[in-house]
Short mmCIF file of C-alpha atoms and ligand atoms in Angstrom, two decimals:
data_model
loop_
_atom_site.label_atom_id
_atom_site.label_comp_id
_atom_site.label_asym_id
_atom_site.label_seq_id
_atom_site.Cartn_x
_atom_site.Cartn_y
_atom_site.Cartn_z
CA UNK A 1427 18.65 17.69 -10.59
CA UNK A 1428 15.50 19.49 -11.78
CA UNK A 1429 12.93 21.53 -9.80
CA UNK A 1430 9.27 21.24 -11.20
CA UNK A 1431 8.01 23.63 -8.72
CA UNK A 1432 9.69 25.30 -5.53
CA UNK A 1433 10.59 22.69 -3.11
CA UNK A 1434 10.05 19.79 -5.62
CA UNK A 1435 13.28 17.98 -6.70
CA UNK A 1436 13.12 15.74 -9.72
CA UNK A 1437 16.11 13.45 -9.29
CA UNK A 1438 17.26 13.46 -12.73
CA UNK A 1439 19.78 10.77 -13.77
CA UNK A 1440 20.03 8.21 -16.75
CA UNK A 1441 20.10 5.22 -14.49
CA UNK A 1442 17.16 6.41 -12.74
CA UNK A 1443 15.10 7.23 -15.84
CA UNK A 1444 16.02 3.82 -17.18
CA UNK A 1445 14.53 2.05 -14.26
CA UNK A 1446 11.32 4.40 -14.24
CA UNK A 1447 10.89 3.26 -17.84
CA UNK A 1448 10.90 -0.34 -16.95
CA UNK A 1449 8.44 0.44 -13.98
CA UNK A 1450 6.02 1.94 -16.32
CA UNK A 1451 6.16 -0.83 -19.03
CA UNK A 1452 3.07 -3.10 -18.81
CA UNK A 1453 5.35 -6.03 -19.59
CA UNK A 1454 7.13 -5.75 -16.24
CA UNK A 1455 6.22 -8.65 -13.85
CA UNK A 1456 5.35 -8.08 -10.15
CA UNK A 1457 8.76 -9.31 -8.74
CA UNK A 1458 10.60 -7.21 -11.08
CA UNK A 1459 8.29 -4.20 -10.43
CA UNK A 1460 9.10 -4.58 -6.67
CA UNK A 1461 12.65 -4.74 -7.08
CA UNK A 1462 12.81 -1.66 -9.29
CA UNK A 1463 10.76 0.23 -6.65
CA UNK A 1464 13.42 -0.60 -4.27
CA UNK A 1465 16.21 0.46 -6.47
CA UNK A 1466 14.66 3.71 -7.38
CA UNK A 1467 14.06 4.40 -3.81
CA UNK A 1468 17.72 3.96 -2.87
CA UNK A 1469 18.52 6.83 -5.31
CA UNK A 1470 15.75 8.99 -3.90
CA UNK A 1471 16.50 8.64 -0.34
CA UNK A 1472 20.17 9.08 -0.79
CA UNK A 1473 19.51 12.49 -2.36
CA UNK A 1474 16.69 13.39 0.28
CA UNK A 1475 18.95 12.94 3.19
CA UNK A 1476 22.10 14.53 2.14
CA UNK A 1477 21.90 16.76 5.39
CA UNK A 1478 21.26 13.71 7.69
CA UNK A 1479 22.38 14.43 11.13
CA UNK A 1480 25.75 13.02 11.93
CA UNK A 1481 28.32 13.05 14.90
CA UNK A 1482 31.80 12.27 15.54
CA UNK A 1483 33.17 8.94 16.79
CA UNK A 1484 36.74 7.92 17.59
CA UNK A 1485 37.65 4.41 16.18
CA UNK A 1486 40.73 2.26 15.60
CA UNK A 1487 41.42 1.04 12.15
CA UNK A 1488 43.70 -1.75 11.44
CA UNK A 1489 46.52 0.78 10.72
CA UNK A 1490 45.75 3.73 12.93
CA UNK A 1491 44.36 4.35 16.35
CA UNK A 1492 42.14 7.21 17.43
CA UNK A 1493 40.71 8.13 14.10
CA UNK A 1494 37.95 10.66 14.29
CA UNK A 1495 35.21 9.60 12.00
CA UNK A 1496 31.64 10.35 11.14
CA UNK A 1497 28.54 8.26 11.93
CA UNK A 1498 24.85 8.92 11.52
CA UNK A 1499 23.04 10.06 14.64
CA UNK A 1500 19.82 11.27 13.47
CA UNK A 1501 16.84 8.92 13.80
CA UNK A 1502 14.31 9.55 10.99
CA UNK A 1503 10.91 8.24 11.23
CA UNK A 1504 9.82 6.60 7.84
CA UNK A 1505 6.07 6.74 7.29
CA UNK A 1506 4.89 4.46 4.32
CA UNK A 1507 1.48 5.06 3.06
CA UNK A 1508 -0.32 1.69 2.58
CA UNK A 1509 -0.35 -0.17 0.52
CA UNK A 1510 2.08 1.13 -2.24
CA UNK A 1511 4.40 2.97 0.14
CA UNK A 1512 5.35 -0.36 1.81
CA UNK A 1513 7.27 -1.17 -1.46
CA UNK A 1514 9.75 1.56 -0.57
CA UNK A 1515 10.48 0.90 3.09
CA UNK A 1516 13.12 -1.89 2.85
CA UNK A 1517 15.01 0.25 0.50
CA UNK A 1518 15.02 3.19 2.87
CA UNK A 1519 16.10 0.91 5.72
CA UNK A 1520 19.01 -0.59 3.59
CA UNK A 1521 20.33 2.99 3.08
CA UNK A 1522 19.66 4.94 6.19
CA UNK A 1523 20.90 3.77 9.65
CA UNK A 1524 18.71 4.08 12.77
CA UNK A 1525 15.35 4.59 10.99
CA UNK A 1526 12.01 3.78 12.80
CA UNK A 1527 8.92 3.17 10.87
CA UNK A 1528 5.21 4.11 11.43
CA UNK A 1529 2.55 3.03 9.11
CA UNK A 1530 -0.58 5.01 7.77
CA UNK A 1531 -3.18 3.38 5.53
CA UNK A 1532 -5.33 5.30 3.14
CA UNK A 1533 -7.85 3.90 0.55
CA UNK A 1534 -8.78 6.21 -2.50
CA UNK A 1535 -12.63 5.96 -3.27
CA UNK A 1536 -12.33 5.41 -7.10
CA UNK A 1537 -15.47 7.29 -7.77
CA UNK A 1538 -14.91 10.51 -5.67
CA UNK A 1539 -11.09 10.18 -5.76
CA UNK A 1540 -11.13 11.15 -2.16
CA UNK A 1541 -9.08 9.35 0.29
CA UNK A 1542 -9.99 7.85 3.53
CA UNK A 1543 -7.66 7.07 6.34
CA UNK A 1544 -8.20 3.48 7.75
CA UNK A 1545 -4.93 3.16 9.82
CA UNK A 1546 -3.12 5.59 11.54
CA UNK A 1547 -0.17 4.26 13.85
CA UNK A 1548 1.84 7.31 13.94
CA UNK A 1549 3.50 7.87 17.47
CA UNK A 1550 1.48 10.46 19.55
CA UNK A 1551 4.47 12.80 19.99
CA UNK A 1552 6.66 13.71 16.96
CA UNK A 1553 8.07 16.82 18.48
CA UNK A 1554 11.49 17.63 17.06
CA UNK A 1555 11.33 14.48 14.64
CA UNK A 1556 12.12 14.49 10.89
CA UNK A 1557 9.60 12.36 8.98
CA UNK A 1558 10.07 10.64 5.57
CA UNK A 1559 6.66 9.97 4.06
CA UNK A 1560 6.97 7.32 1.29
CA UNK A 1561 4.26 6.98 -1.27
CA UNK A 1562 5.37 6.09 -4.95
CA UNK A 1563 2.33 7.94 -6.54
CA UNK A 1564 0.95 11.34 -6.16
CA UNK A 1565 -2.13 11.66 -8.45
CA UNK A 1566 -4.62 14.29 -7.21
CA UNK A 1567 -2.29 14.88 -4.26
CA UNK A 1568 -5.11 14.22 -1.81
CA UNK A 1569 -3.57 11.32 -0.02
CA UNK A 1570 -0.30 12.85 0.52
CA UNK A 1571 -1.81 16.03 1.75
CA UNK A 1572 -3.78 13.88 4.29
CA UNK A 1573 -0.92 12.15 5.48
CA UNK A 1574 1.18 15.22 5.92
CA UNK A 1575 -1.75 16.77 7.78
CA UNK A 1576 -1.68 13.83 10.25
CA UNK A 1577 2.07 13.91 10.70
CA UNK A 1578 1.96 17.73 11.29
CA UNK A 1579 -0.83 17.36 13.84
CA UNK A 1580 1.67 15.16 15.78
CA UNK A 1581 4.24 17.83 15.96
CA UNK A 1582 6.99 16.78 13.43
CA UNK A 1583 9.77 19.31 13.09
CA UNK A 1584 10.18 18.62 9.17
CA UNK A 1585 8.61 16.30 6.59
CA UNK A 1586 10.05 15.13 3.39
CA UNK A 1587 7.93 13.38 0.92
CA UNK A 1588 9.56 10.67 -1.27
CA UNK A 1589 7.53 9.58 -4.37
CA UNK A 1590 8.43 7.90 -7.68
CA UNK A 1591 5.76 9.67 -10.11
CA UNK A 1592 4.05 12.92 -9.24
CA UNK A 1593 1.53 14.52 -11.47
CA UNK A 1594 1.54 18.11 -12.25
CA UNK A 1595 -1.88 18.82 -10.76
CA UNK A 1596 -1.04 16.66 -7.68
CA UNK A 1597 2.15 18.77 -7.12
CA UNK A 1598 0.07 21.89 -7.28
CA UNK A 1599 -2.42 20.66 -4.78
CA UNK A 1600 0.36 19.43 -2.47
CA UNK A 1601 2.37 22.78 -2.78
CA UNK A 1602 -0.74 24.77 -1.81
CA UNK A 1603 -1.40 22.65 1.35
CA UNK A 1604 2.11 22.11 2.51
CA UNK A 1605 4.32 24.77 0.98
CA UNK A 1606 7.14 23.88 3.41
CA UNK A 1607 7.38 20.15 2.86
CA UNK A 1608 10.08 19.12 0.38
CA UNK A 1609 9.26 16.38 -2.19
CA UNK A 1610 11.53 14.38 -4.19
CA UNK A 1611 10.34 12.28 -7.08
CA UNK A 1612 11.87 10.46 -10.08
CA UNK A 1613 9.45 11.79 -12.67
CA UNK A 1614 6.66 14.36 -13.22
CA UNK A 1615 3.90 13.33 -15.43
CA UNK A 1616 1.50 16.05 -17.00
CA UNK A 1617 -1.96 14.94 -16.27
CA UNK A 1618 -4.58 12.55 -14.85
CA UNK A 1619 -7.26 10.57 -16.82
CA UNK A 1620 -10.87 10.76 -16.13
CA UNK A 1621 -10.67 8.06 -13.58
CA UNK A 1622 -7.80 9.73 -11.68
CA UNK A 1623 -4.85 7.69 -12.89
CA UNK A 1624 -1.62 9.46 -13.73
CA UNK A 1625 -0.91 9.52 -17.47
CA UNK A 1626 1.31 8.13 -18.78
CA UNK A 1627 1.97 6.77 -15.29
CA UNK A 1628 2.43 3.21 -14.37
CA UNK A 1629 -1.07 2.14 -13.51
CA UNK A 1630 -2.10 1.14 -9.98
CA UNK A 1631 1.16 0.97 -8.04
CA UNK A 1632 -0.50 -1.01 -4.94
CA UNK A 1633 -1.80 -3.54 -7.54
CA UNK A 1634 1.40 -3.97 -9.41
CA UNK A 1635 3.34 -4.44 -6.17
CA UNK A 1636 1.00 -6.63 -4.27
CA UNK A 1637 -1.64 -7.91 -6.48
CA UNK A 1638 -5.19 -6.57 -7.41
CA UNK A 1639 -7.89 -6.15 -4.77
CA UNK A 1640 -11.53 -6.97 -5.52
C1 PRP B 920 -2.57 5.07 -4.37
C2 PRP B 920 -1.22 5.67 -4.11
C3 PRP B 920 -1.38 6.79 -3.38
C4 PRP B 920 -2.72 7.36 -4.00
C5 PRP B 920 -2.55 8.40 -4.77
O1 PRP B 920 -3.01 4.58 -3.34
O2 PRP B 920 -0.39 4.73 -3.38
O3 PRP B 920 -1.54 6.60 -1.74
O4 PRP B 920 -3.38 6.19 -4.65
O5 PRP B 920 -3.69 9.12 -5.26
P1 PRP B 920 -4.00 10.45 -4.95
O6 PRP B 920 -2.85 11.35 -5.05
O7 PRP B 920 -5.12 10.87 -5.98
O8 PRP B 920 -4.71 10.59 -3.58
P2 PRP B 920 -4.51 3.68 -3.39
O9 PRP B 920 -5.52 4.44 -2.76
O10 PRP B 920 -4.69 3.18 -4.75
O11 PRP B 920 -4.15 2.43 -2.45
P3 PRP B 920 -3.24 1.02 -2.55
O12 PRP B 920 -1.85 1.69 -2.48
O13 PRP B 920 -3.65 0.44 -1.26
O14 PRP B 920 -3.60 0.43 -3.85
N1 URA B 921 -2.64 5.55 -7.68
C1 URA B 921 -1.91 4.84 -8.37
O1 URA B 921 -1.34 3.79 -7.90
N2 URA B 921 -1.78 5.10 -9.62
C2 URA B 921 -2.25 6.20 -10.20
O2 URA B 921 -2.01 6.55 -11.48
C3 URA B 921 -3.19 6.94 -9.45
C4 URA B 921 -3.18 6.62 -8.05
#
Protein backbone atom coordinates (compact mmCIF):
# COMPACT_ATOMS: atom_id res chain seq x y z
CA UNK A 1 0.00 0.00 0.00
CA UNK A 2 1.44 3.37 -0.97
CA UNK A 3 0.69 6.87 0.22
CA UNK A 4 0.75 9.61 -2.45
CA UNK A 5 0.13 12.26 0.22
CA UNK A 6 -1.01 12.14 3.86
CA UNK A 7 -4.40 10.44 4.01
CA UNK A 8 -4.21 9.17 0.42
CA UNK A 9 -3.87 5.41 0.07
CA UNK A 10 -2.90 3.96 -3.28
CA UNK A 11 -4.02 0.35 -3.19
CA UNK A 12 -1.05 -1.24 -4.79
CA UNK A 13 -1.45 -4.84 -5.99
CA UNK A 14 -0.63 -6.61 -9.27
CA UNK A 15 -4.19 -7.87 -9.78
CA UNK A 16 -5.51 -4.35 -9.34
CA UNK A 17 -2.84 -2.80 -11.58
CA UNK A 18 -3.70 -5.38 -14.26
CA UNK A 19 -7.34 -4.26 -14.23
CA UNK A 20 -6.45 -0.56 -14.25
CA UNK A 21 -4.34 -1.18 -17.36
CA UNK A 22 -7.33 -2.79 -19.08
CA UNK A 23 -9.53 0.12 -18.00
CA UNK A 24 -7.13 2.64 -19.53
CA UNK A 25 -6.87 0.77 -22.83
CA UNK A 26 -8.91 2.38 -25.64
CA UNK A 27 -9.70 -1.11 -26.98
CA UNK A 28 -11.72 -2.03 -23.87
CA UNK A 29 -15.41 -2.08 -24.75
CA UNK A 30 -18.20 -0.64 -22.60
CA UNK A 31 -19.38 -3.91 -21.06
CA UNK A 32 -15.86 -4.92 -20.09
CA UNK A 33 -15.15 -1.40 -18.80
CA UNK A 34 -18.21 -1.56 -16.53
CA UNK A 35 -17.20 -4.98 -15.24
CA UNK A 36 -13.65 -3.78 -14.52
CA UNK A 37 -14.90 -0.73 -12.62
CA UNK A 38 -16.88 -3.11 -10.42
CA UNK A 39 -13.97 -5.47 -9.86
CA UNK A 40 -11.59 -2.62 -8.97
CA UNK A 41 -14.20 -1.20 -6.59
CA UNK A 42 -14.40 -4.54 -4.75
CA UNK A 43 -10.71 -4.27 -3.85
CA UNK A 44 -10.87 -0.57 -2.95
CA UNK A 45 -13.87 -0.84 -0.65
CA UNK A 46 -12.46 -3.92 1.06
CA UNK A 47 -9.38 -1.86 2.00
CA UNK A 48 -11.35 1.27 2.83
CA UNK A 49 -13.60 -0.37 5.40
CA UNK A 50 -11.21 -2.56 7.36
CA UNK A 51 -12.51 -0.82 10.49
CA UNK A 52 -16.20 -1.32 9.65
CA UNK A 53 -18.27 -1.48 12.82
CA UNK A 54 -19.12 -4.99 14.00
CA UNK A 55 -20.93 -6.65 16.88
CA UNK A 56 -21.22 -10.08 18.41
CA UNK A 57 -23.97 -12.50 17.54
CA UNK A 58 -24.61 -15.96 18.94
CA UNK A 59 -25.33 -18.63 16.33
CA UNK A 60 -25.60 -22.39 16.06
CA UNK A 61 -23.51 -24.12 13.42
CA UNK A 62 -24.30 -27.67 12.25
CA UNK A 63 -21.66 -28.93 14.72
CA UNK A 64 -21.74 -26.49 17.68
CA UNK A 65 -24.38 -24.47 19.49
CA UNK A 66 -23.95 -21.04 21.05
CA UNK A 67 -20.99 -19.91 18.98
CA UNK A 68 -20.11 -16.25 19.49
CA UNK A 69 -19.46 -14.80 16.04
CA UNK A 70 -19.04 -11.43 14.36
CA UNK A 71 -21.36 -9.54 12.07
CA UNK A 72 -21.39 -6.07 10.56
CA UNK A 73 -23.55 -3.59 12.45
CA UNK A 74 -22.46 -0.27 10.91
CA UNK A 75 -24.69 1.24 8.30
CA UNK A 76 -22.47 3.13 5.82
CA UNK A 77 -24.01 5.67 3.45
CA UNK A 78 -22.71 5.31 -0.11
CA UNK A 79 -22.76 8.52 -2.16
CA UNK A 80 -22.10 7.95 -5.87
CA UNK A 81 -21.29 11.06 -7.88
CA UNK A 82 -23.36 10.88 -11.07
CA UNK A 83 -22.81 9.74 -13.59
CA UNK A 84 -19.54 7.84 -13.32
CA UNK A 85 -19.81 7.03 -9.61
CA UNK A 86 -22.90 4.95 -10.35
CA UNK A 87 -20.57 2.39 -11.90
CA UNK A 88 -19.14 1.67 -8.42
CA UNK A 89 -22.34 1.28 -6.39
CA UNK A 90 -23.27 -2.31 -7.09
CA UNK A 91 -19.74 -3.46 -6.28
CA UNK A 92 -19.82 -1.66 -2.92
CA UNK A 93 -23.20 -3.25 -2.13
CA UNK A 94 -21.86 -6.69 -3.06
CA UNK A 95 -19.01 -6.37 -0.55
CA UNK A 96 -20.51 -4.35 2.30
CA UNK A 97 -23.68 -5.39 4.16
CA UNK A 98 -26.31 -2.87 5.33
CA UNK A 99 -25.39 0.04 3.05
CA UNK A 100 -27.75 2.81 2.04
CA UNK A 101 -27.26 4.91 -1.10
CA UNK A 102 -27.85 8.63 -1.66
CA UNK A 103 -27.20 10.20 -5.06
CA UNK A 104 -25.44 13.45 -5.93
CA UNK A 105 -25.11 14.66 -9.52
CA UNK A 106 -22.47 17.04 -10.80
CA UNK A 107 -21.73 18.25 -14.28
CA UNK A 108 -18.34 19.66 -15.16
CA UNK A 109 -18.40 22.62 -17.53
CA UNK A 110 -15.75 21.57 -20.03
CA UNK A 111 -14.69 25.14 -20.80
CA UNK A 112 -14.25 26.42 -17.21
CA UNK A 113 -13.67 22.95 -15.63
CA UNK A 114 -15.94 24.05 -12.78
CA UNK A 115 -18.59 21.63 -11.57
CA UNK A 116 -22.21 22.43 -10.96
CA UNK A 117 -24.50 20.40 -8.69
CA UNK A 118 -27.69 19.34 -10.52
CA UNK A 119 -28.90 16.73 -8.02
CA UNK A 120 -28.60 16.53 -4.26
CA UNK A 121 -30.53 13.65 -2.69
CA UNK A 122 -28.48 13.50 0.52
CA UNK A 123 -30.47 12.79 3.69
CA UNK A 124 -31.05 16.04 5.60
CA UNK A 125 -29.31 14.75 8.73
CA UNK A 126 -26.08 12.76 8.49
CA UNK A 127 -25.13 13.28 12.11
CA UNK A 128 -22.90 10.42 13.28
CA UNK A 129 -22.88 8.68 9.88
CA UNK A 130 -19.91 7.46 7.91
CA UNK A 131 -20.14 8.34 4.23
CA UNK A 132 -18.34 6.68 1.34
CA UNK A 133 -18.15 9.06 -1.63
CA UNK A 134 -17.65 7.16 -4.91
CA UNK A 135 -16.28 8.80 -8.05
CA UNK A 136 -13.80 6.98 -10.29
CA UNK A 137 -12.02 10.15 -11.47
CA UNK A 138 -10.41 13.00 -9.54
CA UNK A 139 -9.08 15.42 -12.18
CA UNK A 140 -8.99 19.06 -10.97
CA UNK A 141 -10.48 17.78 -7.70
CA UNK A 142 -13.29 20.33 -7.89
CA UNK A 143 -16.16 17.83 -8.09
CA UNK A 144 -14.97 15.78 -5.12
CA UNK A 145 -14.40 18.90 -3.02
CA UNK A 146 -17.95 20.08 -3.76
CA UNK A 147 -19.51 16.74 -2.89
CA UNK A 148 -17.59 16.53 0.38
CA UNK A 149 -18.70 20.11 1.17
CA UNK A 150 -22.33 19.00 0.72
CA UNK A 151 -21.88 15.90 2.86
CA UNK A 152 -20.07 17.81 5.59
CA UNK A 153 -22.83 20.43 5.65
CA UNK A 154 -25.28 17.63 6.60
CA UNK A 155 -23.16 16.72 9.63
CA UNK A 156 -21.46 13.44 8.62
CA UNK A 157 -19.05 12.08 11.23
CA UNK A 158 -16.54 10.78 8.70
CA UNK A 159 -16.09 10.67 4.92
CA UNK A 160 -13.99 8.37 2.80
CA UNK A 161 -13.44 9.05 -0.91
CA UNK A 162 -13.20 5.99 -3.14
CA UNK A 163 -11.68 6.76 -6.54
CA UNK A 164 -9.98 4.78 -9.27
CA UNK A 165 -7.60 7.34 -10.79
CA UNK A 166 -6.64 10.57 -9.05
CA UNK A 167 -4.36 13.21 -10.56
CA UNK A 168 -1.56 14.74 -8.51
CA UNK A 169 -2.99 18.28 -8.89
CA UNK A 170 -6.46 16.99 -7.96
CA UNK A 171 -5.11 15.33 -4.83
CA UNK A 172 -3.43 18.60 -3.79
CA UNK A 173 -6.68 20.54 -4.24
CA UNK A 174 -8.66 17.91 -2.34
CA UNK A 175 -6.11 17.70 0.49
CA UNK A 176 -6.19 21.47 0.95
CA UNK A 177 -10.01 21.56 1.12
CA UNK A 178 -10.64 18.39 3.15
CA UNK A 179 -7.45 17.45 5.01
CA UNK A 180 -9.19 14.98 7.31
CA UNK A 181 -10.95 12.95 4.60
CA UNK A 182 -9.24 9.71 3.66
CA UNK A 183 -8.98 8.88 -0.03
CA UNK A 184 -8.30 5.46 -1.53
CA UNK A 185 -7.47 5.06 -5.19
CA UNK A 186 -5.98 2.48 -7.51
CA UNK A 187 -3.62 4.83 -9.38
CA UNK A 188 -2.21 8.34 -9.21
CA UNK A 189 -1.49 10.05 -12.54
CA UNK A 190 0.88 13.00 -12.86
CA UNK A 191 -1.03 15.63 -14.74
CA UNK A 192 -4.01 16.98 -16.68
CA UNK A 193 -4.09 17.97 -20.34
CA UNK A 194 -5.22 21.40 -21.57
CA UNK A 195 -8.88 20.33 -21.58
CA UNK A 196 -8.76 18.99 -18.03
CA UNK A 197 -8.46 15.26 -18.71
CA UNK A 198 -6.21 13.13 -16.56
CA UNK A 199 -3.03 12.01 -18.37
CA UNK A 200 -2.55 9.16 -19.09
CA UNK A 201 -5.95 8.55 -17.48
CA UNK A 202 -8.68 6.58 -19.21
CA UNK A 203 -10.70 9.28 -20.97
CA UNK A 204 -14.22 10.19 -19.91
CA UNK A 205 -15.32 7.63 -17.33
CA UNK A 206 -19.01 8.55 -17.61
CA UNK A 207 -18.97 8.17 -21.39
CA UNK A 208 -17.05 4.90 -21.25
CA UNK A 209 -19.52 3.45 -18.72
CA UNK A 210 -22.78 4.75 -20.12
CA UNK A 211 -22.16 6.18 -23.59
CA UNK A 212 -21.43 9.69 -24.81
CA UNK A 213 -23.70 12.66 -24.17
CA UNK A 214 -24.26 15.25 -26.88
C1 LIG B 1 -16.26 13.41 -14.22
C2 LIG B 1 -15.90 12.51 -13.07
C3 LIG B 1 -15.84 13.44 -11.91
C4 LIG B 1 -15.35 14.71 -12.55
C5 LIG B 1 -13.91 14.88 -12.21
O1 LIG B 1 -17.60 13.68 -14.24
O2 LIG B 1 -16.80 11.45 -12.88
O3 LIG B 1 -17.08 13.63 -11.27
O4 LIG B 1 -15.49 14.57 -13.96
O5 LIG B 1 -13.44 16.09 -12.65
P1 LIG B 1 -12.88 17.19 -11.66
O6 LIG B 1 -12.02 16.51 -10.67
O7 LIG B 1 -12.09 18.09 -12.59
O8 LIG B 1 -14.03 17.92 -11.05
P2 LIG B 1 -18.29 14.51 -15.44
O9 LIG B 1 -18.51 15.95 -15.02
O10 LIG B 1 -17.54 14.27 -16.71
O11 LIG B 1 -19.74 13.90 -15.51
P3 LIG B 1 -20.24 12.45 -15.96
O12 LIG B 1 -19.70 11.46 -14.96
O13 LIG B 1 -21.71 12.60 -15.88
O14 LIG B 1 -19.76 12.19 -17.36
N1 LIG C 1 -13.50 13.22 -15.91
C1 LIG C 1 -13.23 12.04 -16.51
O1 LIG C 1 -14.11 11.18 -16.64
N2 LIG C 1 -11.99 11.83 -16.96
C2 LIG C 1 -11.02 12.74 -16.84
O2 LIG C 1 -9.88 12.48 -17.27
C3 LIG C 1 -11.32 13.96 -16.22
C4 LIG C 1 -12.57 14.17 -15.75
